[in-house]
Coordinates of C-alpha atoms in Angstrom, one line a residue:
M1 CA 265.0 -3.0 32.8
A2 CA 265.8 -4.9 35.9
I3 CA 263.5 -7.9 36.8
H4 CA 261.5 -7.6 40.0
P5 CA 263.1 -9.7 42.8
D6 CA 259.8 -11.6 43.4
E7 CA 259.6 -12.5 39.7
E8 CA 263.2 -13.7 39.6
A9 CA 262.7 -15.8 42.7
T10 CA 259.4 -17.3 41.4
I11 CA 260.9 -18.2 38.0
R12 CA 264.1 -19.7 39.6
A13 CA 262.0 -21.8 42.1
F14 CA 259.2 -23.1 39.9
V15 CA 260.3 -23.2 36.2
V16 CA 262.3 -26.2 34.9
R17 CA 265.9 -25.5 34.4
A18 CA 265.9 -25.7 30.6
R19 CA 263.4 -22.8 30.3
R20 CA 264.4 -20.7 33.3
D21 CA 267.2 -18.5 31.9
R22 CA 265.4 -17.6 28.7
L23 CA 262.2 -16.6 30.6
L24 CA 264.2 -14.5 33.1
M25 CA 266.0 -12.7 30.3
M26 CA 262.8 -12.0 28.5
L27 CA 261.0 -10.7 31.6
G28 CA 263.9 -8.4 32.4
N29 CA 264.0 -6.9 28.9
A30 CA 261.5 -4.1 28.2
K31 CA 261.3 -5.1 24.5
R32 CA 260.8 -8.8 25.2
R33 CA 258.6 -8.7 28.4
E34 CA 255.4 -8.8 26.4
Q35 CA 256.6 -11.9 24.6
A36 CA 257.5 -13.6 27.9
R37 CA 254.1 -12.7 29.3
E38 CA 252.3 -14.1 26.3
A39 CA 254.2 -17.3 26.7
L40 CA 252.4 -17.8 30.1
N41 CA 249.2 -18.7 28.2
H42 CA 249.2 -22.5 28.4
Y43 CA 252.7 -22.5 29.9
H44 CA 254.3 -26.0 30.3
G45 CA 257.6 -25.0 31.9
W46 CA 256.5 -25.5 35.5
D47 CA 258.6 -28.0 37.5
P48 CA 256.2 -30.9 38.3
R49 CA 258.0 -31.5 41.6
F50 CA 256.6 -28.1 42.9
A51 CA 253.4 -27.7 40.8
E52 CA 250.1 -29.1 41.9
V53 CA 247.0 -28.8 39.7
I54 CA 244.1 -27.4 41.7
A55 CA 240.4 -28.2 40.9
S56 CA 238.2 -25.3 39.7
S57 CA 236.0 -25.8 42.7
V58 CA 238.8 -25.0 45.2
D59 CA 238.8 -21.6 46.9
V60 CA 242.2 -20.2 45.8
L61 CA 242.2 -17.4 48.3
A62 CA 241.6 -19.8 51.2
L63 CA 244.1 -22.3 49.8
L64 CA 246.8 -19.6 49.6
R65 CA 246.1 -18.2 53.1
S66 CA 246.2 -21.7 54.6
A67 CA 249.6 -22.2 52.9
G68 CA 250.9 -19.0 54.6
A69 CA 250.4 -16.3 51.9
P70 CA 250.6 -12.8 53.3
E71 CA 248.0 -10.1 52.5
T72 CA 249.9 -8.9 49.4
C73 CA 251.4 -10.6 46.3
H74 CA 253.3 -9.6 43.2
V75 CA 251.7 -10.3 39.8
I76 CA 253.1 -11.4 36.5
S77 CA 250.3 -11.3 34.0
V78 CA 249.5 -11.2 30.3
N79 CA 247.0 -8.5 31.3
R80 CA 249.0 -5.2 31.3
E81 CA 246.7 -3.7 34.0
L82 CA 247.8 -6.5 36.4
D83 CA 251.4 -7.1 35.3
G84 CA 254.2 -6.0 37.6
R85 CA 251.9 -4.8 40.3
D86 CA 252.0 -5.5 44.0
M87 CA 248.4 -6.1 45.0
R88 CA 246.3 -7.2 47.9
L89 CA 246.0 -11.0 47.7
D90 CA 242.2 -11.0 47.6
E91 CA 242.1 -8.5 44.8
A92 CA 244.8 -10.3 42.8
V93 CA 243.1 -13.6 43.1
E94 CA 239.7 -12.1 42.1
A95 CA 241.3 -10.2 39.1
A96 CA 243.4 -13.1 37.9
D97 CA 240.5 -15.6 38.2
A98 CA 238.1 -13.3 36.3
D99 CA 240.6 -12.5 33.5
Y100 CA 240.8 -14.6 30.4
F101 CA 244.6 -14.5 30.2
A102 CA 247.3 -16.2 32.3
S103 CA 248.7 -14.7 35.6
V104 CA 251.2 -15.8 38.2
L105 CA 250.7 -14.5 41.8
S106 CA 254.0 -14.6 43.7
C107 CA 253.0 -14.8 47.4
L108 CA 256.1 -15.9 49.3
S109 CA 259.2 -15.1 47.1
G110 CA 260.5 -18.4 45.7
R111 CA 258.3 -20.5 48.1
L112 CA 254.7 -20.0 47.3
A113 CA 252.9 -18.8 44.1
F114 CA 249.8 -19.5 42.1
F115 CA 249.3 -19.9 38.3
F116 CA 246.1 -19.2 36.5
D117 CA 246.3 -20.4 32.9
E118 CA 244.5 -18.8 30.0
A119 CA 240.7 -19.4 30.3
Y120 CA 240.3 -20.9 26.8
A121 CA 240.1 -24.6 26.6
P122 CA 240.3 -26.3 30.0
R123 CA 241.8 -23.7 32.4
I124 CA 244.6 -25.0 34.5
R125 CA 245.2 -23.7 38.0
M126 CA 248.3 -24.6 39.8
L127 CA 249.6 -24.2 43.3
L128 CA 253.4 -23.6 43.1
R129 CA 255.0 -24.5 46.4
R130 CA 258.5 -25.4 47.7

């Protein structure tokens, strides 16, 4: 199974070097993809130089649009119904925010993404931008 180009660019741009290759290998392997997706819950591999924690009161859709996000994004998600889909940005933000599990919205390949952590405990939301 080949990894989607947006997924590869997002992981290469925003995950710390020490965790990058393993996560890419797992996402690109049909048998290990589920394990990689599950690892997104409470994921701590984001490169702090490019990850900004966003308060729960911030309108994510407006934030992404102001940062230059197009009308569609690619989704990596623990939720199988969302994972691997190209979706309208507004629908992806709404679905990921409402879901209990982690999702990454890749907006501009390797330049802009958003991470919704698992909803249990304090939910972390991060703008990933280079």
